[in-house]
C-alpha cells in the first residue's frame, strides 16, 4: 500500500469465486457501467431537459435514459425478474427484484453539483443481496454482495474492502444528514438538533454519500426522515457487509420503513433512543 493511499487495493476475484451472488454482482456492475456512460455524458449539458414531477422533485432526461438502459439490459439478462425503478415503473417482487434509482441526487445533478450516483440493489425474498452505488463524477464506486463483504472500486478484480468505524461514544461521533425540513415535518427536529449538539461533528454530505461514508468508516452515522425504497435498497448491503447497521428510525432492519438510520452499529441504539 502506498504511503499516499488511505486504502489498499487488490484483487478479490478468487475470494468471491464461490459466492452464490457473484454473477448477479458482476451483472450489476455492468449495469452501473452503462449508467455511468449516460450520466457523465449528460452532466452539465446545456440541453439537459428537466421537468417537475407531481411530488415537486425534478427529473431529467438523463434520469429516464439511464433507467431505460438498465431495464433494457435486465430484459435480456434477467427477463423473469421484477423491477422497481424511480422513473419508469414499480413492480411487486416475484422473488427477485431489481431496485433502481438512476440518479440519486437529481437536484445536485441538474444544478451542476457533482455529488450524485446511480443506485442498483437486488432483492431476493425479503433480503437485499447485492448493492452497487456508482458515483462517476466522484470517481468512486461502492459495491457489496451478501456474505462477501463491501468494497470500493470498479469491480472485484481491483477493489478495497471497507469497514465501518469503531467509534463507540456519541460525543466522539461524526454524523451526516440532509436538510432539516423533513425532521420538522416528522416532529423530531428538536430531538435531532439536541443529538447533533452532543456529537463531535455534524456535516451534511447528503443522499447516498452519507451512507457510503458510514460504510467506509469516514463518518459514524447518517439519517434521513423521508426516503423511498429505491433511495435505500442499494445502500443496505453495502453498510451491513461493511459491519454496520441499517434500520428505519424505529429500529426495524432494512429499507422498508420510509426513513433510515445507518451507523457503525456501536452507536445505533443510543441514536435511536435520542430520536
mmCIF file of C-alpha atoms in Angstrom:
data_model
loop_
_atom_site.group_PDB
_atom_site.id
_atom_site.type_symbol
_atom_site.label_atom_id
_atom_site.label_comp_id
_atom_site.label_asym_id
_atom_site.label_seq_id
_atom_site.Cartn_x
_atom_site.Cartn_y
_atom_site.Cartn_z
ATOM 1 C CA UNK A 1 0.000 0.000 0.000
ATOM 2 C CA UNK A 2 1.369 3.379 -0.997
ATOM 3 C CA UNK A 3 2.202 5.869 1.739
ATOM 4 C CA UNK A 4 -0.077 8.277 -0.124
ATOM 5 C CA UNK A 5 -3.043 5.887 -0.301
ATOM 6 C CA UNK A 6 -5.574 5.578 2.501
ATOM 7 C CA UNK A 7 -6.945 2.257 1.263
ATOM 8 C CA UNK A 8 -5.236 -0.875 -0.058
ATOM 9 C CA UNK A 9 -6.433 -2.032 -3.476
ATOM 10 C CA UNK A 10 -6.090 -5.630 -4.608
ATOM 11 C CA UNK A 11 -7.984 -8.405 -6.346
ATOM 12 C CA UNK A 12 -10.777 -10.223 -4.524
ATOM 13 C CA UNK A 13 -11.746 -12.361 -7.508
ATOM 14 C CA UNK A 14 -10.539 -15.644 -6.018
ATOM 15 C CA UNK A 15 -12.099 -14.982 -2.610
ATOM 16 C CA UNK A 16 -15.511 -14.261 -4.127
ATOM 17 C CA UNK A 17 -15.438 -17.073 -6.689
ATOM 18 C CA UNK A 18 -17.699 -19.339 -4.621
ATOM 19 C CA UNK A 19 -20.222 -16.697 -3.596
ATOM 20 C CA UNK A 20 -23.703 -17.551 -4.970
ATOM 21 C CA UNK A 21 -24.389 -13.864 -5.682
ATOM 22 C CA UNK A 22 -21.208 -13.198 -7.675
ATOM 23 C CA UNK A 23 -22.836 -13.470 -11.110
ATOM 24 C CA UNK A 24 -25.535 -11.028 -10.057
ATOM 25 C CA UNK A 25 -22.899 -8.644 -8.717
ATOM 26 C CA UNK A 26 -20.956 -8.763 -11.987
ATOM 27 C CA UNK A 27 -24.159 -8.036 -13.891
ATOM 28 C CA UNK A 28 -24.960 -5.151 -11.549
ATOM 29 C CA UNK A 29 -21.511 -3.687 -12.182
ATOM 30 C CA UNK A 30 -22.208 -3.900 -15.926
ATOM 31 C CA UNK A 31 -25.470 -2.056 -15.343
ATOM 32 C CA UNK A 32 -23.537 0.617 -13.459
ATOM 33 C CA UNK A 33 -21.072 0.935 -16.360
ATOM 34 C CA UNK A 34 -23.970 1.544 -18.751
ATOM 35 C CA UNK A 35 -25.456 4.092 -16.361
ATOM 36 C CA UNK A 36 -22.161 5.929 -15.912
ATOM 37 C CA UNK A 37 -21.798 6.338 -19.658
ATOM 38 C CA UNK A 38 -25.133 8.140 -19.895
ATOM 39 C CA UNK A 39 -24.990 10.187 -16.700
ATOM 40 C CA UNK A 40 -21.481 11.511 -17.288
ATOM 41 C CA UNK A 41 -22.279 12.459 -20.876
ATOM 42 C CA UNK A 42 -25.364 14.451 -19.847
ATOM 43 C CA UNK A 43 -23.970 16.056 -16.689
ATOM 44 C CA UNK A 44 -23.676 19.773 -17.285
ATOM 45 C CA UNK A 45 -25.205 19.552 -20.763
ATOM 46 C CA UNK A 46 -26.695 22.837 -21.954
ATOM 47 C CA UNK A 47 -29.679 20.994 -23.455
ATOM 48 C CA UNK A 48 -30.464 18.880 -20.379
ATOM 49 C CA UNK A 49 -34.247 18.732 -20.153
ATOM 50 C CA UNK A 50 -35.668 18.952 -16.625
ATOM 51 C CA UNK A 51 -39.285 18.551 -15.527
ATOM 52 C CA UNK A 52 -41.023 18.723 -12.141
ATOM 53 C CA UNK A 53 -42.802 15.539 -11.053
ATOM 54 C CA UNK A 54 -46.091 15.534 -9.112
ATOM 55 C CA UNK A 55 -44.143 15.263 -5.840
ATOM 56 C CA UNK A 56 -42.328 18.517 -6.727
ATOM 57 C CA UNK A 57 -38.993 16.781 -7.275
ATOM 58 C CA UNK A 58 -37.059 17.222 -10.534
ATOM 59 C CA UNK A 59 -36.463 14.583 -13.185
ATOM 60 C CA UNK A 60 -34.146 14.987 -16.158
ATOM 61 C CA UNK A 61 -33.859 13.249 -19.495
ATOM 62 C CA UNK A 62 -30.705 11.645 -18.071
ATOM 63 C CA UNK A 63 -32.686 10.015 -15.240
ATOM 64 C CA UNK A 64 -35.086 8.392 -17.675
ATOM 65 C CA UNK A 65 -32.455 7.405 -20.230
ATOM 66 C CA UNK A 66 -30.344 5.801 -17.517
ATOM 67 C CA UNK A 67 -33.169 3.754 -16.072
ATOM 68 C CA UNK A 68 -34.273 2.726 -19.574
ATOM 69 C CA UNK A 69 -30.764 1.478 -20.390
ATOM 70 C CA UNK A 70 -30.640 -0.566 -17.182
ATOM 71 C CA UNK A 71 -34.065 -2.045 -17.870
ATOM 72 C CA UNK A 72 -33.084 -2.970 -21.427
ATOM 73 C CA UNK A 73 -30.094 -4.970 -20.185
ATOM 74 C CA UNK A 74 -32.148 -6.678 -17.478
ATOM 75 C CA UNK A 75 -34.824 -7.600 -20.012
ATOM 76 C CA UNK A 76 -32.170 -9.621 -21.846
ATOM 77 C CA UNK A 77 -30.179 -10.934 -18.902
ATOM 78 C CA UNK A 78 -32.865 -11.456 -16.224
ATOM 79 C CA UNK A 79 -36.216 -11.429 -18.039
ATOM 80 C CA UNK A 80 -38.110 -13.124 -15.196
ATOM 81 C CA UNK A 81 -37.038 -10.654 -12.513
ATOM 82 C CA UNK A 82 -39.235 -7.783 -11.346
ATOM 83 C CA UNK A 83 -38.042 -4.166 -11.424
ATOM 84 C CA UNK A 84 -38.792 -1.295 -9.052
ATOM 85 C CA UNK A 85 -37.490 1.945 -10.527
ATOM 86 C CA UNK A 86 -37.911 5.559 -9.575
ATOM 87 C CA UNK A 87 -38.900 6.812 -13.005
ATOM 88 C CA UNK A 88 -40.336 4.044 -15.202
ATOM 89 C CA UNK A 89 -42.490 1.824 -13.011
ATOM 90 C CA UNK A 90 -42.544 -0.134 -9.772
ATOM 91 C CA UNK A 91 -43.365 -3.834 -9.659
ATOM 92 C CA UNK A 92 -44.018 -6.039 -6.685
ATOM 93 C CA UNK A 93 -41.356 -8.658 -6.065
ATOM 94 C CA UNK A 94 -41.681 -12.007 -7.804
ATOM 95 C CA UNK A 95 -38.946 -13.490 -5.620
ATOM 96 C CA UNK A 96 -36.194 -11.481 -7.274
ATOM 97 C CA UNK A 97 -36.452 -7.744 -7.839
ATOM 98 C CA UNK A 98 -34.034 -5.079 -9.070
ATOM 99 C CA UNK A 99 -34.458 -1.745 -7.290
ATOM 100 C CA UNK A 100 -33.105 1.215 -9.239
ATOM 101 C CA UNK A 101 -32.511 4.894 -8.620
ATOM 102 C CA UNK A 102 -30.985 6.050 -11.918
ATOM 103 C CA UNK A 103 -29.683 9.304 -10.430
ATOM 104 C CA UNK A 104 -29.760 9.716 -6.684
ATOM 105 C CA UNK A 105 -29.166 13.403 -6.101
ATOM 106 C CA UNK A 106 -31.023 14.753 -9.138
ATOM 107 C CA UNK A 107 -31.230 18.226 -7.587
ATOM 108 C CA UNK A 108 -27.432 18.212 -7.394
ATOM 109 C CA UNK A 109 -27.193 16.820 -10.916
ATOM 110 C CA UNK A 110 -29.324 19.492 -12.548
ATOM 111 C CA UNK A 111 -27.519 22.293 -10.680
ATOM 112 C CA UNK A 112 -24.041 21.066 -11.563
ATOM 113 C CA UNK A 113 -23.127 19.757 -8.110
ATOM 114 C CA UNK A 114 -21.057 16.587 -8.715
ATOM 115 C CA UNK A 115 -22.475 14.583 -5.776
ATOM 116 C CA UNK A 116 -24.877 12.123 -7.429
ATOM 117 C CA UNK A 117 -24.876 8.413 -8.153
ATOM 118 C CA UNK A 118 -26.730 5.511 -9.713
ATOM 119 C CA UNK A 119 -28.081 3.079 -7.106
ATOM 120 C CA UNK A 120 -28.854 -0.542 -8.017
ATOM 121 C CA UNK A 121 -29.952 -3.143 -5.478
ATOM 122 C CA UNK A 122 -31.064 -6.742 -5.903
ATOM 123 C CA UNK A 123 -33.735 -8.151 -3.613
ATOM 124 C CA UNK A 124 -34.190 -11.901 -3.126
ATOM 125 C CA UNK A 125 -37.180 -12.730 -0.973
ATOM 126 C CA UNK A 126 -37.047 -10.239 1.871
ATOM 127 C CA UNK A 127 -33.283 -9.711 1.662
ATOM 128 C CA UNK A 128 -31.083 -7.253 -0.217
ATOM 129 C CA UNK A 129 -28.256 -9.413 -1.528
ATOM 130 C CA UNK A 130 -26.362 -7.112 -3.913
ATOM 131 C CA UNK A 131 -25.830 -3.373 -3.871
ATOM 132 C CA UNK A 132 -23.903 -1.061 -6.190
ATOM 133 C CA UNK A 133 -23.539 2.699 -5.829
ATOM 134 C CA UNK A 134 -21.691 4.315 -8.715
ATOM 135 C CA UNK A 135 -20.683 7.981 -8.471
ATOM 136 C CA UNK A 136 -18.583 8.602 -11.590
ATOM 137 C CA UNK A 137 -18.043 12.319 -11.031
ATOM 138 C CA UNK A 138 -16.592 11.476 -7.613
ATOM 139 C CA UNK A 139 -14.509 8.757 -9.321
ATOM 140 C CA UNK A 140 -15.837 6.277 -6.773
ATOM 141 C CA UNK A 141 -17.952 3.146 -6.794
ATOM 142 C CA UNK A 142 -19.078 1.090 -3.810
ATOM 143 C CA UNK A 143 -20.424 -2.453 -4.013
ATOM 144 C CA UNK A 144 -21.332 -5.389 -1.817
ATOM 145 C CA UNK A 145 -22.753 -8.867 -2.007
ATOM 146 C CA UNK A 146 -24.273 -10.882 0.791
ATOM 147 C CA UNK A 147 -21.697 -12.790 2.854
ATOM 148 C CA UNK A 148 -18.984 -11.413 0.588
ATOM 149 C CA UNK A 149 -18.052 -8.065 2.088
ATOM 150 C CA UNK A 150 -18.271 -4.425 0.995
ATOM 151 C CA UNK A 151 -15.816 -2.695 -1.316
ATOM 152 C CA UNK A 152 -14.757 0.444 -3.116
ATOM 153 C CA UNK A 153 -13.601 0.006 -6.707
ATOM 154 C CA UNK A 154 -14.751 -0.707 -10.234
ATOM 155 C CA UNK A 155 -15.125 -4.420 -9.512
ATOM 156 C CA UNK A 156 -13.669 -7.390 -7.594
ATOM 157 C CA UNK A 157 -10.525 -7.514 -9.739
ATOM 158 C CA UNK A 158 -9.247 -4.244 -8.239
ATOM 159 C CA UNK A 159 -11.011 -3.148 -5.073
ATOM 160 C CA UNK A 160 -10.600 -2.013 -1.495
ATOM 161 C CA UNK A 161 -12.503 -3.797 1.235
ATOM 162 C CA UNK A 162 -14.202 -1.289 3.513
ATOM 163 C CA UNK A 163 -15.319 -1.363 7.136
ATOM 164 C CA UNK A 164 -17.291 0.910 9.422
ATOM 165 C CA UNK A 165 -15.602 2.874 12.189
ATOM 166 C CA UNK A 166 -15.077 1.767 15.782
ATOM 167 C CA UNK A 167 -16.256 4.990 17.427
ATOM 168 C CA UNK A 168 -18.360 3.921 20.405
ATOM 169 C CA UNK A 169 -19.365 7.180 22.111
ATOM 170 C CA UNK A 170 -21.884 9.689 20.778
ATOM 171 C CA UNK A 171 -19.730 12.592 21.936
ATOM 172 C CA UNK A 172 -16.897 11.305 19.719
ATOM 173 C CA UNK A 173 -19.090 10.618 16.690
ATOM 174 C CA UNK A 174 -19.384 12.280 13.317
ATOM 175 C CA UNK A 175 -22.863 12.290 11.760
ATOM 176 C CA UNK A 176 -24.147 13.226 8.321
ATOM 177 C CA UNK A 177 -27.687 14.240 7.447
ATOM 178 C CA UNK A 178 -29.752 16.015 4.810
ATOM 179 C CA UNK A 179 -31.984 19.071 5.271
ATOM 180 C CA UNK A 180 -33.907 19.799 8.451
ATOM 181 C CA UNK A 181 -37.300 20.175 6.761
ATOM 182 C CA UNK A 182 -38.279 16.512 6.874
ATOM 183 C CA UNK A 183 -37.314 16.303 10.528
ATOM 184 C CA UNK A 184 -39.585 19.265 11.250
ATOM 185 C CA UNK A 185 -42.465 17.583 9.446
ATOM 186 C CA UNK A 186 -41.810 14.394 11.406
ATOM 187 C CA UNK A 187 -41.827 16.353 14.672
ATOM 188 C CA UNK A 188 -38.294 15.305 15.592
ATOM 189 C CA UNK A 189 -36.232 18.340 14.638
ATOM 190 C CA UNK A 190 -35.589 19.482 18.214
ATOM 191 C CA UNK A 191 -34.509 15.957 19.169
ATOM 192 C CA UNK A 192 -32.185 15.805 16.174
ATOM 193 C CA UNK A 193 -30.606 19.149 16.990
ATOM 194 C CA UNK A 194 -30.088 18.123 20.619
ATOM 195 C CA UNK A 195 -28.477 14.892 19.459
ATOM 196 C CA UNK A 196 -26.128 16.557 16.997
ATOM 197 C CA UNK A 197 -25.226 19.246 19.530
ATOM 198 C CA UNK A 198 -23.861 16.458 21.709
ATOM 199 C CA UNK A 199 -21.732 14.994 18.902
ATOM 200 C CA UNK A 200 -18.190 15.753 17.877
ATOM 201 C CA UNK A 201 -19.095 16.730 14.327
ATOM 202 C CA UNK A 202 -22.087 17.245 12.038
ATOM 203 C CA UNK A 203 -21.857 17.562 8.259
ATOM 204 C CA UNK A 204 -24.460 17.397 5.510
ATOM 205 C CA UNK A 205 -22.877 15.260 2.807
ATOM 206 C CA UNK A 206 -26.359 14.241 1.714
ATOM 207 C CA UNK A 207 -28.091 11.469 -0.207
ATOM 208 C CA UNK A 208 -26.171 8.238 -0.931
ATOM 209 C CA UNK A 209 -22.814 9.742 0.032
ATOM 210 C CA UNK A 210 -23.633 9.966 3.733
ATOM 211 C CA UNK A 211 -24.257 6.215 3.893
ATOM 212 C CA UNK A 212 -21.224 5.283 1.841
ATOM 213 C CA UNK A 213 -19.039 7.350 4.159
ATOM 214 C CA UNK A 214 -20.512 5.360 7.057
ATOM 215 C CA UNK A 215 -19.637 2.118 5.258
ATOM 216 C CA UNK A 216 -16.052 3.166 4.653
ATOM 217 C CA UNK A 217 -15.577 4.381 8.220
ATOM 218 C CA UNK A 218 -15.190 8.088 7.439
ATOM 219 C CA UNK A 219 -18.491 9.003 9.134
ATOM 220 C CA UNK A 220 -20.074 7.176 12.071
ATOM 221 C CA UNK A 221 -23.809 7.658 11.417
ATOM 222 C CA UNK A 222 -26.263 9.010 8.852
ATOM 223 C CA UNK A 223 -30.020 9.501 8.968
ATOM 224 C CA UNK A 224 -32.899 10.780 6.866
ATOM 225 C CA UNK A 225 -36.611 11.031 7.770
ATOM 226 C CA UNK A 226 -38.216 10.591 4.330
ATOM 227 C CA UNK A 227 -36.995 8.080 1.767
ATOM 228 C CA UNK A 228 -38.331 5.636 -0.805
ATOM 229 C CA UNK A 229 -37.222 2.054 -1.326
ATOM 230 C CA UNK A 230 -35.128 2.996 -4.370
ATOM 231 C CA UNK A 231 -33.191 5.507 -2.223
ATOM 232 C CA UNK A 232 -32.082 2.796 0.194
ATOM 233 C CA UNK A 233 -32.054 -0.685 -1.342
ATOM 234 C CA UNK A 234 -28.546 -0.480 -2.794
ATOM 235 C CA UNK A 235 -27.188 1.081 0.397
ATOM 236 C CA UNK A 236 -28.281 -1.650 2.795
ATOM 237 C CA UNK A 237 -25.942 -4.479 1.733
ATOM 238 C CA UNK A 238 -23.005 -2.093 1.500
ATOM 239 C CA UNK A 239 -23.493 -0.709 5.012
ATOM 240 C CA UNK A 240 -24.244 -4.082 6.603
ATOM 241 C CA UNK A 241 -21.485 -6.004 4.811
ATOM 242 C CA UNK A 242 -19.083 -3.292 5.983
ATOM 243 C CA UNK A 243 -20.065 -4.228 9.536
ATOM 244 C CA UNK A 244 -22.643 -1.522 10.115
ATOM 245 C CA UNK A 245 -26.333 -1.460 10.860
ATOM 246 C CA UNK A 246 -29.157 -0.085 8.710
ATOM 247 C CA UNK A 247 -32.692 0.386 10.075
ATOM 248 C CA UNK A 248 -35.606 2.759 9.944
ATOM 249 C CA UNK A 249 -35.955 5.333 12.723
ATOM 250 C CA UNK A 250 -37.947 2.876 14.823
ATOM 251 C CA UNK A 251 -35.146 0.324 14.693
ATOM 252 C CA UNK A 252 -36.695 -2.048 12.146
ATOM 253 C CA UNK A 253 -33.967 -3.504 9.926
ATOM 254 C CA UNK A 254 -33.726 -2.821 6.222
ATOM 255 C CA UNK A 255 -35.092 -0.201 3.812
ATOM 256 C CA UNK A 256 -38.794 -0.852 4.313
ATOM 257 C CA UNK A 257 -39.806 1.898 6.745
ATOM 258 C CA UNK A 258 -39.662 5.035 4.606
ATOM 259 C CA UNK A 259 -36.764 6.505 6.600
ATOM 260 C CA UNK A 260 -33.244 5.485 7.544
ATOM 261 C CA UNK A 261 -30.583 5.364 10.198
ATOM 262 C CA UNK A 262 -27.237 3.850 9.301
ATOM 263 C CA UNK A 263 -24.383 3.594 11.746
ATOM 264 C CA UNK A 264 -21.299 1.641 12.672
ATOM 265 C CA UNK A 265 -23.585 -0.410 14.934
ATOM 266 C CA UNK A 266 -21.892 0.667 18.144
ATOM 267 C CA UNK A 267 -23.814 3.961 18.183
ATOM 268 C CA UNK A 268 -27.102 2.722 16.825
ATOM 269 C CA UNK A 269 -29.143 2.181 19.993
ATOM 270 C CA UNK A 270 -28.014 5.476 21.521
ATOM 271 C CA UNK A 271 -29.048 7.397 18.388
ATOM 272 C CA UNK A 272 -32.385 5.608 18.163
ATOM 273 C CA UNK A 273 -33.067 6.452 21.798
ATOM 274 C CA UNK A 274 -32.184 10.103 21.268
ATOM 275 C CA UNK A 275 -34.517 10.370 18.284
#
